[in-house]
mmCIF file of C-alpha atoms in Angstrom:
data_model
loop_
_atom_site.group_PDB
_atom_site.id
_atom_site.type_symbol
_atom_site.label_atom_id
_atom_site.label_comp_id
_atom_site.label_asym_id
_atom_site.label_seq_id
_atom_site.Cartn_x
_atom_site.Cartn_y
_atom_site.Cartn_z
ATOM 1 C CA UNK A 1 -43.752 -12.992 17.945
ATOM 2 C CA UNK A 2 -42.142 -16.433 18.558
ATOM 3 C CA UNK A 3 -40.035 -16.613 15.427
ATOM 4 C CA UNK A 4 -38.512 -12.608 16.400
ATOM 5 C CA UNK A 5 -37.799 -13.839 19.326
ATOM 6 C CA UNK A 6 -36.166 -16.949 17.929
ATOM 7 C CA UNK A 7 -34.670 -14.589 15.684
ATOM 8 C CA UNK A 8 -32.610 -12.351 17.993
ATOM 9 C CA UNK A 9 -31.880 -15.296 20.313
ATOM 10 C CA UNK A 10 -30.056 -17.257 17.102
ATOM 11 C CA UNK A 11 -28.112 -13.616 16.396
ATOM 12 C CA UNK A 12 -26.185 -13.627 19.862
ATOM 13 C CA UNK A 13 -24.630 -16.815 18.918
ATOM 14 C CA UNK A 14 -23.291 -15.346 15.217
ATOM 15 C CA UNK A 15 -20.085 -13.973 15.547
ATOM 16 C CA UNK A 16 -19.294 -10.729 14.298
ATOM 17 C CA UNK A 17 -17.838 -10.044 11.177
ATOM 18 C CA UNK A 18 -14.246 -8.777 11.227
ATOM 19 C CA UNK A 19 -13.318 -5.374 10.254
ATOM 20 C CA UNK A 20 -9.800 -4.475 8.093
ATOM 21 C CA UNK A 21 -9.353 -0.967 9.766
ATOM 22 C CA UNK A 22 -6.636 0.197 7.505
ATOM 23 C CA UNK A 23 -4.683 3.545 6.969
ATOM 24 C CA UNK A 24 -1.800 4.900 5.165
ATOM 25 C CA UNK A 25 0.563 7.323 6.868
ATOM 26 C CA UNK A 26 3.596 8.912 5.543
ATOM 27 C CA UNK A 27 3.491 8.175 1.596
ATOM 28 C CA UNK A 28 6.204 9.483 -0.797
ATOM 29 C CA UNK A 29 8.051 9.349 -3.697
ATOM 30 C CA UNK A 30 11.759 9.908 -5.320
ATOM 31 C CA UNK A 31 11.777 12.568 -8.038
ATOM 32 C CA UNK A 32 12.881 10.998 -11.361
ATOM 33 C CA UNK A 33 16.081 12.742 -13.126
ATOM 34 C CA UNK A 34 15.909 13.413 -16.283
ATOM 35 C CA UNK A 35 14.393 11.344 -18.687
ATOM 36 C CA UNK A 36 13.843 8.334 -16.554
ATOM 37 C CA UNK A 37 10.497 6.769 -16.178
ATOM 38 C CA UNK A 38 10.709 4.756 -13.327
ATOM 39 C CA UNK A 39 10.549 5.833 -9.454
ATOM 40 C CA UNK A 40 9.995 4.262 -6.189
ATOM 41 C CA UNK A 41 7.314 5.373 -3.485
ATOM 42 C CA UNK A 42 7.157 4.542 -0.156
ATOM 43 C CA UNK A 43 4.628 4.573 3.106
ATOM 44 C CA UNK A 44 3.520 3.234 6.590
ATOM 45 C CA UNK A 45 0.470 0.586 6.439
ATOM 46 C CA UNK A 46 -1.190 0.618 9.856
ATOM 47 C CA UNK A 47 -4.152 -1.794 10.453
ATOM 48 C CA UNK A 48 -6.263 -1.792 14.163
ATOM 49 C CA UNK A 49 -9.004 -4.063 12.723
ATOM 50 C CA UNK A 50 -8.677 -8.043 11.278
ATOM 51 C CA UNK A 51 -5.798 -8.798 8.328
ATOM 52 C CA UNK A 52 -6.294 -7.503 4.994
ATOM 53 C CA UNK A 53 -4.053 -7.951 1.773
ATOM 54 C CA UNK A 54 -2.698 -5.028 -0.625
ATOM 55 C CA UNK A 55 -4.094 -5.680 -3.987
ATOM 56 C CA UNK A 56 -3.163 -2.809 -5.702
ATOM 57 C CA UNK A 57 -2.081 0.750 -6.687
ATOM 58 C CA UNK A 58 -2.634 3.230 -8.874
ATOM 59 C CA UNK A 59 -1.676 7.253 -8.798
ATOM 60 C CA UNK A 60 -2.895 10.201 -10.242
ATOM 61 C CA UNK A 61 0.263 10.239 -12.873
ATOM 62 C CA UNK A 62 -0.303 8.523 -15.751
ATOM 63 C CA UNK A 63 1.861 5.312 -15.283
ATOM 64 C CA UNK A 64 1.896 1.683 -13.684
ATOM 65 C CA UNK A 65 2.393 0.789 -10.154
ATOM 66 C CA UNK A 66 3.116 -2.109 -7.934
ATOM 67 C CA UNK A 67 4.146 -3.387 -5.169
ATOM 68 C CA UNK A 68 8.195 -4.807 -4.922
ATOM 69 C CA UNK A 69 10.314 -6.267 -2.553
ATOM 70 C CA UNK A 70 13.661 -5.316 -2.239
ATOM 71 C CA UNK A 71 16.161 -8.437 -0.767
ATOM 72 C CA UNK A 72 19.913 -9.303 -0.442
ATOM 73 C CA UNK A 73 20.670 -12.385 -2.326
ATOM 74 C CA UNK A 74 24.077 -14.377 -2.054
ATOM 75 C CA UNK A 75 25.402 -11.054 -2.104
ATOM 76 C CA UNK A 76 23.359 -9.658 -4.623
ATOM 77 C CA UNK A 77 20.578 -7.386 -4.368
ATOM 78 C CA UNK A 78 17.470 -8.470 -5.957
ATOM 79 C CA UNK A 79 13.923 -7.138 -6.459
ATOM 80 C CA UNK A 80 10.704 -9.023 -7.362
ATOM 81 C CA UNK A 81 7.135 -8.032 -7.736
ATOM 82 C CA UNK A 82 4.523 -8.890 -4.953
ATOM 83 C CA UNK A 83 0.908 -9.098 -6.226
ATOM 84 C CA UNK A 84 -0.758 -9.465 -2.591
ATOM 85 C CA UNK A 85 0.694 -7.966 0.614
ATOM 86 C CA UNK A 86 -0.209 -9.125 3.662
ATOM 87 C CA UNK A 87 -1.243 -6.791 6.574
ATOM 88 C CA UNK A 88 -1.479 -8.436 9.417
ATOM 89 C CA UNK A 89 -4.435 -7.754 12.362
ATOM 90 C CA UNK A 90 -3.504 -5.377 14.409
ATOM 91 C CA UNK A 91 -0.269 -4.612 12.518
ATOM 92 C CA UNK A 92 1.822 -2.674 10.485
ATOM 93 C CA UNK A 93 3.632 -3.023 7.109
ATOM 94 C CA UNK A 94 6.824 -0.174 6.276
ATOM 95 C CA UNK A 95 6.705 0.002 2.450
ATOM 96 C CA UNK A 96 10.512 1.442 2.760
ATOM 97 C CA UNK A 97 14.233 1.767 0.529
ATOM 98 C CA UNK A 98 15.782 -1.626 0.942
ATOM 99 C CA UNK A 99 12.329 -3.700 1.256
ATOM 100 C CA UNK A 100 8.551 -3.616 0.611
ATOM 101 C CA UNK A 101 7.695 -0.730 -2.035
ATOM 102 C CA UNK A 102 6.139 0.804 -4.709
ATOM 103 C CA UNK A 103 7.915 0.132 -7.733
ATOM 104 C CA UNK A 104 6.670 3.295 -10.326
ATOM 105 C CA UNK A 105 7.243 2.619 -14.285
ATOM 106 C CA UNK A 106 6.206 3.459 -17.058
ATOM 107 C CA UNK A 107 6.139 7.345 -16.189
ATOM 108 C CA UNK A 108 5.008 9.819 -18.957
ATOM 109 C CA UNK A 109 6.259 12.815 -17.115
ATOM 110 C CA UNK A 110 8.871 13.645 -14.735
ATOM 111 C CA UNK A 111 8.292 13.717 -10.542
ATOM 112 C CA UNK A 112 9.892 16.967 -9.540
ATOM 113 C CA UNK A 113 10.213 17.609 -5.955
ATOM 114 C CA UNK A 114 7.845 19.666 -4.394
ATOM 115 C CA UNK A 115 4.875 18.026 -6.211
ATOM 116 C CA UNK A 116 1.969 15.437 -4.604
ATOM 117 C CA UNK A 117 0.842 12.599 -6.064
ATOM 118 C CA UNK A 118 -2.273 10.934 -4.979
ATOM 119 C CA UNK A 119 -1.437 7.487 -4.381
ATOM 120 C CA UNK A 120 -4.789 4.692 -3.841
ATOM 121 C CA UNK A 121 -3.842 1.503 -2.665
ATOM 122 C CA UNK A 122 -6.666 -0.992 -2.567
ATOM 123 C CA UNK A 123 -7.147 -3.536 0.125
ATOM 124 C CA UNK A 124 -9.262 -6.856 -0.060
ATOM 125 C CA UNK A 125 -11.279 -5.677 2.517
ATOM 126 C CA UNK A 126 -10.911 -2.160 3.309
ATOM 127 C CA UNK A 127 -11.402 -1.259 -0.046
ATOM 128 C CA UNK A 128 -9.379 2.024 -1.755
ATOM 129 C CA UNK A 129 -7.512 4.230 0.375
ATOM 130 C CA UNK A 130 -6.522 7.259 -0.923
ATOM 131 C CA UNK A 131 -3.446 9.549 0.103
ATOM 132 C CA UNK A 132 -0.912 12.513 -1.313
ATOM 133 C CA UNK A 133 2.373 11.634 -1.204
ATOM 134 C CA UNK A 134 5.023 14.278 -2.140
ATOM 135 C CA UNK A 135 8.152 13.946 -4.510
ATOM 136 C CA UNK A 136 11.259 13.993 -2.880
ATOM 137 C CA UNK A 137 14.839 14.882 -3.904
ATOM 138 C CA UNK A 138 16.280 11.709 -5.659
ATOM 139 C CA UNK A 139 18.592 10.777 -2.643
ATOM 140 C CA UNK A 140 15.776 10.629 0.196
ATOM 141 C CA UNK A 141 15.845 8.072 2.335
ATOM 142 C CA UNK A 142 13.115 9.677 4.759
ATOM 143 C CA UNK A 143 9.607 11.429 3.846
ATOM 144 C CA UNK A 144 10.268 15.211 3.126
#
């Protein structure tokens, strides 16, 4: 009886383990003309719980996805991949045109507008999330 007691008493003074509380809002994509395999996708990262990191991405269209960053450059703009994105506690990350996305390649068929794609992004800690996003005309700047 001593040691549960001991027990529960050593317990209060643990601290609680952080949760990542992660969801993704809003996802889209571009539709791709013609015989182009590449598009770009886009959504709204919101996290109420402790910081996480984007890991990865994958879609229900057989392709490769990841995540890029779009940035002006001595006049010049440039795009690189990012392998881990940061999503801060209690925070939000825009994966929009002109910045963070989801760079698409490697399509084998085209994104027509109208369609969904199911888009998973995984998260260090909040593991897969899983969410349509639908194809939009080519010039979208906005979800459809």
């Amino acid at each position: 009886m001593k040691l549960k007691t001991l027990l529960a008493s050593m317990m209060v003074f643990l601290p609680a383990a952080a949760h990542a509380e992660v969801s993704v809002k809003d996802a889209w994509l571009r539709e791709t003309p013609g015989q182009s395999k590449v598009s770009a996708a886009y959504a709204s990262i919101e996290n109420t719980g402790a910081a996480d990191t984007l890991t990865g991405i994958t879609m229900s269209v057989p392709g490769m996805a990841e995540v890029h960053r779009s940035m002006q450059q001595d006049g010049i703009m440039k795009m690189d991949a990012v392998p881990r994105l940061e999503v801060p506690a209690k925070g939000k990350v825009e994966l929009k045109p002109g910045s963070f996305h989801v760079m698409v390649m490697n399509l084998q068929q085209p994104l027509k507008v109208g369609e969904t794609v199911n888009i998973t992004f995984t998260f260090e800690h909040a593991g897969k999330v899983t969410v349509p996003a639908k194809v939009a005309p080519l010039g979208a700047t906005t979800a459809p």
